[in-house]
Amino acid sequence: MEETVGFREKQIKRWKEIMTLLQQEGFLTVEQLAERLDVSLATIRRDLTALDEDKAIIRTRGGAKARIIETEEPSMKSKALQNSEQKEIVARYAASLIKDGDFVCMDSGSTTYQIIQYITAQNLTVVTNGVYHVQALIEKGISTFMVGGEVKEKTCATVGSKTLEQLDNFNFDIAFVGANGVSLQAGFTTHEVNEAEVKRKILDRSSQKYILADSTKLNHQYFISFYPLNGAIMITEKRIEFDYSKCKVLIVSEAAEAVK
């Protein structure tokens, strides 16, 4: 198990370095990447294939180039101020899906944070990787468990191998994660590899899977794909120009009623 975790950590570190180099240089050959990262050509080829499948880079003949995407990761506080009305509509409906006695998981996103104030169900246990979420849940009198790991400075989220190991112990009734972007090409996306891993793990460990994405997130794509469009139910608040037939979706009104 330790060898597997160590291998995964090295792989993720290498992927980050590859994406950073490609953002800086635009294009690099397999040979150039192998030399800079001091690994074999075969390892780089496998890495590039995996990153291309995740829509994080563009694989080309003999190398790879950067994908022109949005990359800046906002802080938790700044995200909370963005599109707050839309997020509240989505969060209010999401809270209504939680039933008495549910075992719930929510990630560290700003929209999942909004869910907490609207929870009315009783006898819950909520697991989260969000530092801000823990305080709000405790103040609400909800039984709370926080998974450990490295705490990210901007988002105050725990991430990394320890976080994933702990999540593997749980079987959730219902889970909610946020998406930074949603695109037909890449599915649900986020800024950073470690957070993508946590989101994916949370959804995989849950019977009911919901991804919260207000309408401003649609038709935007970020570094890392974490879930396919048809893999979970997306909750959004307004119909815009987007091919909804490619995903499972609930479009909710201000009255927190699903209209689709």
PDB file of C-alpha atoms in Angstrom:
ATOM      1  CA  MET A   1       0.000   0.000   0.000  1.00  0.00           C
ATOM      2  CA  GLU A   2       2.806   2.433   0.921  1.00  0.00           C
ATOM      3  CA  GLU A   3       4.563   1.722  -2.388  1.00  0.00           C
ATOM      4  CA  THR A   4       1.329   2.398  -4.291  1.00  0.00           C
ATOM      5  CA  VAL A   5       0.758   5.689  -2.454  1.00  0.00           C
ATOM      6  CA  GLY A   6       4.383   6.733  -3.017  1.00  0.00           C
ATOM      7  CA  PHE A   7       4.130   5.964  -6.723  1.00  0.00           C
ATOM      8  CA  ARG A   8       0.902   7.970  -6.997  1.00  0.00           C
ATOM      9  CA  GLU A   9       2.416  10.974  -5.226  1.00  0.00           C
ATOM     10  CA  LYS A  10       5.421  10.951  -7.579  1.00  0.00           C
ATOM     11  CA  GLN A  11       3.119  10.626 -10.579  1.00  0.00           C
ATOM     12  CA  ILE A  12       0.937  13.570  -9.528  1.00  0.00           C
ATOM     13  CA  LYS A  13       4.042  15.692  -8.815  1.00  0.00           C
ATOM     14  CA  ARG A  14       5.375  14.843 -12.283  1.00  0.00           C
ATOM     15  CA  TRP A  15       2.052  15.727 -13.923  1.00  0.00           C
ATOM     16  CA  LYS A  16       2.091  19.126 -12.243  1.00  0.00           C
ATOM     17  CA  GLU A  17       5.646  19.730 -13.455  1.00  0.00           C
ATOM     18  CA  ILE A  18       4.722  18.721 -17.011  1.00  0.00           C
ATOM     19  CA  MET A  19       1.735  21.094 -17.091  1.00  0.00           C
ATOM     20  CA  THR A  20       3.805  23.929 -15.631  1.00  0.00           C
ATOM     21  CA  LEU A  21       6.564  23.419 -18.218  1.00  0.00           C
ATOM     22  CA  LEU A  22       4.063  23.330 -21.075  1.00  0.00           C
ATOM     23  CA  GLN A  23       2.373  26.501 -19.841  1.00  0.00           C
ATOM     24  CA  GLN A  24       5.782  28.189 -19.765  1.00  0.00           C
ATOM     25  CA  GLU A  25       7.118  26.852 -23.075  1.00  0.00           C
ATOM     26  CA  GLY A  26       3.960  26.253 -25.087  1.00  0.00           C
ATOM     27  CA  PHE A  27       5.311  23.045 -26.662  1.00  0.00           C
ATOM     28  CA  LEU A  28       7.914  20.465 -25.657  1.00  0.00           C
ATOM     29  CA  THR A  29       8.998  17.173 -27.192  1.00  0.00           C
ATOM     30  CA  VAL A  30       8.931  13.862 -25.343  1.00  0.00           C
ATOM     31  CA  GLU A  31      12.731  13.937 -25.268  1.00  0.00           C
ATOM     32  CA  GLN A  32      12.844  17.446 -23.776  1.00  0.00           C
ATOM     33  CA  LEU A  33      10.354  16.548 -21.060  1.00  0.00           C
ATOM     34  CA  ALA A  34      12.163  13.310 -20.216  1.00  0.00           C
ATOM     35  CA  GLU A  35      15.447  15.194 -19.888  1.00  0.00           C
ATOM     36  CA  ARG A  36      14.011  17.969 -17.711  1.00  0.00           C
ATOM     37  CA  LEU A  37      12.178  15.583 -15.389  1.00  0.00           C
ATOM     38  CA  ASP A  38      14.959  12.969 -15.443  1.00  0.00           C
ATOM     39  CA  VAL A  39      12.666  10.063 -16.307  1.00  0.00           C
ATOM     40  CA  SER A  40      12.415   7.604 -19.186  1.00  0.00           C
ATOM     41  CA  LEU A  41      10.785   8.325 -22.533  1.00  0.00           C
ATOM     42  CA  ALA A  42       8.239   5.577 -21.822  1.00  0.00           C
ATOM     43  CA  THR A  43       7.241   7.244 -18.537  1.00  0.00           C
ATOM     44  CA  ILE A  44       6.735  10.610 -20.246  1.00  0.00           C
ATOM     45  CA  ARG A  45       4.665   9.021 -23.006  1.00  0.00           C
ATOM     46  CA  ARG A  46       2.389   7.396 -20.415  1.00  0.00           C
ATOM     47  CA  ASP A  47       2.099  10.695 -18.532  1.00  0.00           C
ATOM     48  CA  LEU A  48       1.225  12.629 -21.684  1.00  0.00           C
ATOM     49  CA  THR A  49      -1.404  10.061 -22.659  1.00  0.00           C
ATOM     50  CA  ALA A  50      -3.034  10.290 -19.215  1.00  0.00           C
ATOM     51  CA  LEU A  51      -2.971  14.104 -19.179  1.00  0.00           C
ATOM     52  CA  ASP A  52      -4.354  14.265 -22.710  1.00  0.00           C
ATOM     53  CA  GLU A  53      -7.222  11.947 -21.740  1.00  0.00           C
ATOM     54  CA  ASP A  54      -7.959  14.277 -18.801  1.00  0.00           C
ATOM     55  CA  LYS A  55      -7.977  17.231 -21.241  1.00  0.00           C
ATOM     56  CA  ALA A  56      -5.158  18.845 -19.233  1.00  0.00           C
ATOM     57  CA  ILE A  57      -2.808  19.096 -22.240  1.00  0.00           C
ATOM     58  CA  ILE A  58      -2.901  18.496 -25.989  1.00  0.00           C
ATOM     59  CA  ARG A  59      -0.899  15.472 -27.145  1.00  0.00           C
ATOM     60  CA  THR A  60       0.877  16.023 -30.460  1.00  0.00           C
ATOM     61  CA  ARG A  61       3.160  13.957 -32.661  1.00  0.00           C
ATOM     62  CA  GLY A  62       6.425  13.676 -30.770  1.00  0.00           C
ATOM     63  CA  GLY A  63       5.411  15.795 -27.801  1.00  0.00           C
ATOM     64  CA  ALA A  64       2.673  17.910 -26.248  1.00  0.00           C
ATOM     65  CA  LYS A  65       1.475  21.485 -26.029  1.00  0.00           C
ATOM     66  CA  ALA A  66      -0.339  23.525 -23.441  1.00  0.00           C
ATOM     67  CA  ARG A  67      -4.101  23.710 -23.516  1.00  0.00           C
ATOM     68  CA  ILE A  68      -5.311  27.296 -23.394  1.00  0.00           C
ATOM     69  CA  ILE A  69      -7.554  27.205 -20.373  1.00  0.00           C
ATOM     70  CA  GLU A  70      -8.356  29.144 -17.246  1.00  0.00           C
ATOM     71  CA  THR A  71      -5.794  28.331 -14.569  1.00  0.00           C
ATOM     72  CA  GLU A  72      -5.932  30.782 -11.668  1.00  0.00           C
ATOM     73  CA  GLU A  73      -7.259  29.269  -8.481  1.00  0.00           C
ATOM     74  CA  PRO A  74      -9.306  31.772  -6.436  1.00  0.00           C
ATOM     75  CA  SER A  75      -9.378  31.706  -2.659  1.00  0.00           C
ATOM     76  CA  MET A  76     -12.353  30.330  -0.739  1.00  0.00           C
ATOM     77  CA  LYS A  77     -13.300  33.847   0.363  1.00  0.00           C
ATOM     78  CA  SER A  78     -13.208  35.296  -3.153  1.00  0.00           C
ATOM     79  CA  LYS A  79     -15.219  32.353  -4.530  1.00  0.00           C
ATOM     80  CA  ALA A  80     -17.866  32.879  -1.859  1.00  0.00           C
ATOM     81  CA  LEU A  81     -18.429  36.415  -3.148  1.00  0.00           C
ATOM     82  CA  GLN A  82     -18.762  35.365  -6.790  1.00  0.00           C
ATOM     83  CA  ASN A  83     -22.257  34.665  -8.172  1.00  0.00           C
ATOM     84  CA  SER A  84     -23.625  34.390  -4.643  1.00  0.00           C
ATOM     85  CA  GLU A  85     -27.299  34.586  -5.678  1.00  0.00           C
ATOM     86  CA  GLN A  86     -26.934  31.736  -8.152  1.00  0.00           C
ATOM     87  CA  LYS A  87     -25.032  29.652  -5.623  1.00  0.00           C
ATOM     88  CA  GLU A  88     -27.715  30.153  -2.987  1.00  0.00           C
ATOM     89  CA  ILE A  89     -30.429  28.884  -5.334  1.00  0.00           C
ATOM     90  CA  VAL A  90     -28.391  25.771  -6.108  1.00  0.00           C
ATOM     91  CA  ALA A  91     -27.395  25.245  -2.466  1.00  0.00           C
ATOM     92  CA  ARG A  92     -30.947  25.606  -1.137  1.00  0.00           C
ATOM     93  CA  TYR A  93     -32.191  22.878  -3.455  1.00  0.00           C
ATOM     94  CA  ALA A  94     -29.216  20.637  -2.697  1.00  0.00           C
ATOM     95  CA  ALA A  95     -29.965  20.912   1.033  1.00  0.00           C
ATOM     96  CA  SER A  96     -33.539  19.749   0.407  1.00  0.00           C
ATOM     97  CA  LEU A  97     -32.188  16.458  -0.971  1.00  0.00           C
ATOM     98  CA  ILE A  98     -30.626  15.533   2.382  1.00  0.00           C
ATOM     99  CA  LYS A  99     -32.870  13.246   4.441  1.00  0.00           C
ATOM    100  CA  ASP A 100     -33.001  12.451   8.163  1.00  0.00           C
ATOM    101  CA  GLY A 101     -30.198  10.095   9.166  1.00  0.00           C
ATOM    102  CA  ASP A 102     -28.179  10.516   5.968  1.00  0.00           C
ATOM    103  CA  PHE A 103     -24.423   9.989   5.892  1.00  0.00           C
ATOM    104  CA  VAL A 104     -23.326  12.991   3.835  1.00  0.00           C
ATOM    105  CA  CYS A 105     -20.086  14.136   2.247  1.00  0.00           C
ATOM    106  CA  MET A 106     -19.351  17.562   0.820  1.00  0.00           C
ATOM    107  CA  ASP A 107     -16.142  18.954  -0.567  1.00  0.00           C
ATOM    108  CA  SER A 108     -14.557  22.282   0.327  1.00  0.00           C
ATOM    109  CA  GLY A 109     -16.277  24.373  -2.364  1.00  0.00           C
ATOM    110  CA  SER A 110     -18.007  27.695  -1.810  1.00  0.00           C
ATOM    111  CA  THR A 111     -21.359  26.373  -3.082  1.00  0.00           C
ATOM    112  CA  THR A 112     -21.263  23.326  -0.818  1.00  0.00           C
ATOM    113  CA  TYR A 113     -20.503  25.724   2.038  1.00  0.00           C
ATOM    114  CA  GLN A 114     -23.784  27.512   1.257  1.00  0.00           C
ATOM    115  CA  ILE A 115     -25.681  24.225   1.646  1.00  0.00           C
ATOM    116  CA  ILE A 116     -25.010  24.129   5.385  1.00  0.00           C
ATOM    117  CA  GLN A 117     -27.253  27.081   6.295  1.00  0.00           C
ATOM    118  CA  TYR A 118     -30.232  25.428   4.545  1.00  0.00           C
ATOM    119  CA  ILE A 119     -29.964  21.939   6.065  1.00  0.00           C
ATOM    120  CA  THR A 120     -33.119  20.979   7.984  1.00  0.00           C
ATOM    121  CA  ALA A 121     -32.700  17.185   8.133  1.00  0.00           C
ATOM    122  CA  GLN A 122     -31.936  15.665  11.527  1.00  0.00           C
ATOM    123  CA  ASN A 123     -29.513  13.041  12.881  1.00  0.00           C
ATOM    124  CA  LEU A 124     -26.943  13.555  10.141  1.00  0.00           C
ATOM    125  CA  THR A 125     -23.260  12.858   9.970  1.00  0.00           C
ATOM    126  CA  VAL A 126     -21.320  15.010   7.518  1.00  0.00           C
ATOM    127  CA  VAL A 127     -17.789  14.326   6.311  1.00  0.00           C
ATOM    128  CA  THR A 128     -15.885  17.171   4.647  1.00  0.00           C
ATOM    129  CA  ASN A 129     -12.395  18.248   3.606  1.00  0.00           C
ATOM    130  CA  GLY A 130     -13.256  21.938   4.065  1.00  0.00           C
ATOM    131  CA  VAL A 131     -11.866  23.812   7.067  1.00  0.00           C
ATOM    132  CA  TYR A 132     -14.540  26.536   6.848  1.00  0.00           C
ATOM    133  CA  HIS A 133     -17.234  23.883   6.473  1.00  0.00           C
ATOM    134  CA  VAL A 134     -16.293  22.194   9.752  1.00  0.00           C
ATOM    135  CA  GLN A 135     -16.890  25.327  11.791  1.00  0.00           C
ATOM    136  CA  ALA A 136     -20.243  26.041  10.117  1.00  0.00           C
ATOM    137  CA  LEU A 137     -21.421  22.450  10.563  1.00  0.00           C
ATOM    138  CA  ILE A 138     -20.471  22.374  14.242  1.00  0.00           C
ATOM    139  CA  GLU A 139     -22.246  25.690  14.862  1.00  0.00           C
ATOM    140  CA  LYS A 140     -25.323  24.135  13.237  1.00  0.00           C
ATOM    141  CA  GLY A 141     -25.131  21.231  15.704  1.00  0.00           C
ATOM    142  CA  ILE A 142     -24.386  18.649  13.013  1.00  0.00           C
ATOM    143  CA  SER A 143     -22.184  15.639  13.754  1.00  0.00           C
ATOM    144  CA  THR A 144     -19.059  16.371  11.729  1.00  0.00           C
ATOM    145  CA  PHE A 145     -15.942  14.510  10.659  1.00  0.00           C
ATOM    146  CA  MET A 146     -13.057  16.209   8.844  1.00  0.00           C
ATOM    147  CA  VAL A 147     -10.679  14.121   6.764  1.00  0.00           C
ATOM    148  CA  GLY A 148      -7.029  14.954   7.316  1.00  0.00           C
ATOM    149  CA  GLY A 149      -4.238  15.720   4.905  1.00  0.00           C
ATOM    150  CA  GLU A 150      -2.305  18.696   3.595  1.00  0.00           C
ATOM    151  CA  VAL A 151      -4.259  21.955   4.016  1.00  0.00           C
ATOM    152  CA  LYS A 152      -4.196  24.186   0.941  1.00  0.00           C
ATOM    153  CA  GLU A 153      -3.544  27.836   1.689  1.00  0.00           C
ATOM    154  CA  LYS A 154      -6.031  29.397  -0.746  1.00  0.00           C
ATOM    155  CA  THR A 155      -8.999  27.069  -0.465  1.00  0.00           C
ATOM    156  CA  CYS A 156      -8.473  25.766   3.092  1.00  0.00           C
ATOM    157  CA  ALA A 157      -9.115  22.251   1.791  1.00  0.00           C
ATOM    158  CA  THR A 158      -7.376  19.086   2.905  1.00  0.00           C
ATOM    159  CA  VAL A 159      -5.895  17.130   0.005  1.00  0.00           C
ATOM    160  CA  GLY A 160      -3.338  14.434  -0.712  1.00  0.00           C
ATOM    161  CA  SER A 161      -2.839  10.721  -0.175  1.00  0.00           C
ATOM    162  CA  LYS A 162      -3.946  10.749   3.478  1.00  0.00           C
ATOM    163  CA  THR A 163      -7.214  12.454   2.528  1.00  0.00           C
ATOM    164  CA  LEU A 164      -7.901   9.856  -0.155  1.00  0.00           C
ATOM    165  CA  GLU A 165      -7.037   6.965   2.181  1.00  0.00           C
ATOM    166  CA  GLN A 166      -9.512   8.194   4.799  1.00  0.00           C
ATOM    167  CA  LEU A 167     -12.273   8.744   2.251  1.00  0.00           C
ATOM    168  CA  ASP A 168     -11.818   5.144   1.124  1.00  0.00           C
ATOM    169  CA  ASN A 169     -13.161   4.012   4.506  1.00  0.00           C
ATOM    170  CA  PHE A 170     -16.587   5.591   3.968  1.00  0.00           C
ATOM    171  CA  ASN A 171     -19.768   4.679   2.103  1.00  0.00           C
ATOM    172  CA  PHE A 172     -21.869   7.835   1.773  1.00  0.00           C
ATOM    173  CA  ASP A 173     -25.604   8.046   1.184  1.00  0.00           C
ATOM    174  CA  ILE A 174     -25.293  11.343  -0.655  1.00  0.00           C
ATOM    175  CA  ALA A 175     -22.411  13.573  -1.741  1.00  0.00           C
ATOM    176  CA  PHE A 176     -22.041  17.103  -3.081  1.00  0.00           C
ATOM    177  CA  VAL A 177     -18.994  18.580  -4.783  1.00  0.00           C
ATOM    178  CA  GLY A 178     -18.496  21.814  -6.660  1.00  0.00           C
ATOM    179  CA  ALA A 179     -17.148  22.283 -10.179  1.00  0.00           C
ATOM    180  CA  ASN A 180     -15.113  25.256 -11.358  1.00  0.00           C
ATOM    181  CA  GLY A 181     -16.001  24.594 -14.965  1.00  0.00           C
ATOM    182  CA  VAL A 182     -18.264  22.371 -17.063  1.00  0.00           C
ATOM    183  CA  SER A 183     -17.616  21.685 -20.736  1.00  0.00           C
ATOM    184  CA  LEU A 184     -18.880  19.186 -23.277  1.00  0.00           C
ATOM    185  CA  GLN A 185     -15.301  18.245 -24.162  1.00  0.00           C
ATOM    186  CA  ALA A 186     -13.800  17.826 -20.692  1.00  0.00           C
ATOM    187  CA  GLY A 187     -16.786  17.208 -18.413  1.00  0.00           C
ATOM    188  CA  PHE A 188     -16.562  18.585 -14.874  1.00  0.00           C
ATOM    189  CA  THR A 189     -13.262  20.369 -14.315  1.00  0.00           C
ATOM    190  CA  THR A 190     -11.253  22.088 -11.609  1.00  0.00           C
ATOM    191  CA  HIS A 191      -7.970  23.962 -11.211  1.00  0.00           C
ATOM    192  CA  GLU A 192      -5.738  21.485  -9.492  1.00  0.00           C
ATOM    193  CA  VAL A 193      -4.835  17.798  -9.537  1.00  0.00           C
ATOM    194  CA  ASN A 194      -5.069  17.146  -5.793  1.00  0.00           C
ATOM    195  CA  GLU A 195      -8.520  18.711  -5.448  1.00  0.00           C
ATOM    196  CA  ALA A 196      -9.679  16.799  -8.526  1.00  0.00           C
ATOM    197  CA  GLU A 197      -8.589  13.541  -6.870  1.00  0.00           C
ATOM    198  CA  VAL A 198     -10.598  14.356  -3.738  1.00  0.00           C
ATOM    199  CA  LYS A 199     -13.733  15.310  -5.689  1.00  0.00           C
ATOM    200  CA  ARG A 200     -13.518  12.108  -7.716  1.00  0.00           C
ATOM    201  CA  LYS A 201     -13.040   9.972  -4.620  1.00  0.00           C
ATOM    202  CA  ILE A 202     -15.976  11.595  -2.790  1.00  0.00           C
ATOM    203  CA  LEU A 203     -18.300  10.896  -5.707  1.00  0.00           C
ATOM    204  CA  ASP A 204     -17.048   7.346  -6.185  1.00  0.00           C
ATOM    205  CA  ARG A 205     -17.752   6.548  -2.515  1.00  0.00           C
ATOM    206  CA  SER A 206     -21.363   7.794  -2.607  1.00  0.00           C
ATOM    207  CA  SER A 207     -24.665   6.201  -3.644  1.00  0.00           C
ATOM    208  CA  GLN A 208     -26.176   9.541  -4.716  1.00  0.00           C
ATOM    209  CA  LYS A 209     -23.766  11.854  -6.540  1.00  0.00           C
ATOM    210  CA  TYR A 210     -24.425  15.565  -7.114  1.00  0.00           C
ATOM    211  CA  ILE A 211     -22.197  18.187  -8.686  1.00  0.00           C
ATOM    212  CA  LEU A 212     -23.102  21.817  -8.018  1.00  0.00           C
ATOM    213  CA  ALA A 213     -22.471  24.200 -10.894  1.00  0.00           C
ATOM    214  CA  ASP A 214     -24.307  27.499 -11.248  1.00  0.00           C
ATOM    215  CA  SER A 215     -24.883  28.653 -14.815  1.00  0.00           C
ATOM    216  CA  THR A 216     -21.742  30.827 -14.877  1.00  0.00           C
ATOM    217  CA  LYS A 217     -19.620  27.649 -14.699  1.00  0.00           C
ATOM    218  CA  LEU A 218     -21.036  26.130 -17.882  1.00  0.00           C
ATOM    219  CA  ASN A 219     -18.965  26.320 -21.087  1.00  0.00           C
ATOM    220  CA  HIS A 220     -15.810  26.938 -19.047  1.00  0.00           C
ATOM    221  CA  GLN A 221     -12.905  24.533 -18.814  1.00  0.00           C
ATOM    222  CA  TYR A 222     -10.073  24.301 -16.300  1.00  0.00           C
ATOM    223  CA  PHE A 223      -6.881  22.276 -15.944  1.00  0.00           C
ATOM    224  CA  ILE A 224      -8.174  18.941 -14.701  1.00  0.00           C
ATOM    225  CA  SER A 225     -11.221  16.824 -15.513  1.00  0.00           C
ATOM    226  CA  PHE A 226     -12.519  15.065 -12.410  1.00  0.00           C
ATOM    227  CA  TYR A 227     -15.798  13.446 -13.548  1.00  0.00           C
ATOM    228  CA  PRO A 228     -17.642  12.676 -16.792  1.00  0.00           C
ATOM    229  CA  LEU A 229     -20.802  14.628 -17.592  1.00  0.00           C
ATOM    230  CA  ASN A 230     -23.025  11.554 -17.279  1.00  0.00           C
ATOM    231  CA  GLY A 231     -21.356  10.282 -14.100  1.00  0.00           C
ATOM    232  CA  ALA A 232     -23.296  12.420 -11.612  1.00  0.00           C
ATOM    233  CA  ILE A 233     -26.336  14.693 -11.465  1.00  0.00           C
ATOM    234  CA  MET A 234     -25.528  18.350 -12.045  1.00  0.00           C
ATOM    235  CA  ILE A 235     -27.570  20.947 -10.170  1.00  0.00           C
ATOM    236  CA  THR A 236     -27.696  24.382 -11.784  1.00  0.00           C
ATOM    237  CA  GLU A 237     -30.089  27.315 -11.581  1.00  0.00           C
ATOM    238  CA  LYS A 238     -30.657  28.590 -15.106  1.00  0.00           C
ATOM    239  CA  ARG A 239     -30.902  27.248 -18.629  1.00  0.00           C
ATOM    240  CA  ILE A 240     -28.282  28.724 -20.951  1.00  0.00           C
ATOM    241  CA  GLU A 241     -26.857  27.740 -24.340  1.00  0.00           C
ATOM    242  CA  PHE A 242     -25.474  24.306 -23.466  1.00  0.00           C
ATOM    243  CA  ASP A 243     -26.170  20.776 -24.704  1.00  0.00           C
ATOM    244  CA  TYR A 244     -27.911  19.415 -21.603  1.00  0.00           C
ATOM    245  CA  SER A 245     -28.632  16.109 -23.369  1.00  0.00           C
ATOM    246  CA  LYS A 246     -25.027  15.098 -22.659  1.00  0.00           C
ATOM    247  CA  CYS A 247     -25.498  15.127 -18.885  1.00  0.00           C
ATOM    248  CA  LYS A 248     -27.877  14.325 -16.030  1.00  0.00           C
ATOM    249  CA  VAL A 249     -29.158  17.677 -14.841  1.00  0.00           C
ATOM    250  CA  LEU A 250     -31.581  19.351 -12.451  1.00  0.00           C
ATOM    251  CA  ILE A 251     -32.321  22.969 -13.285  1.00  0.00           C
ATOM    252  CA  VAL A 252     -33.818  24.560 -10.179  1.00  0.00           C
ATOM    253  CA  SER A 253     -35.870  27.704  -9.667  1.00  0.00           C
ATOM    254  CA  GLU A 254     -35.513  30.401  -7.010  1.00  0.00           C
ATOM    255  CA  ALA A 255     -38.227  28.564  -5.080  1.00  0.00           C
ATOM    256  CA  ALA A 256     -35.781  25.625  -4.858  1.00  0.00           C
ATOM    257  CA  GLU A 257     -37.925  23.459  -7.109  1.00  0.00           C
ATOM    258  CA  ALA A 258     -36.454  21.258  -9.810  1.00  0.00           C
ATOM    259  CA  VAL A 259     -37.786  22.220 -13.233  1.00  0.00           C
ATOM    260  CA  LYS A 260     -36.014  19.393 -15.061  1.00  0.00           C
TER     261      LYS A 260
END
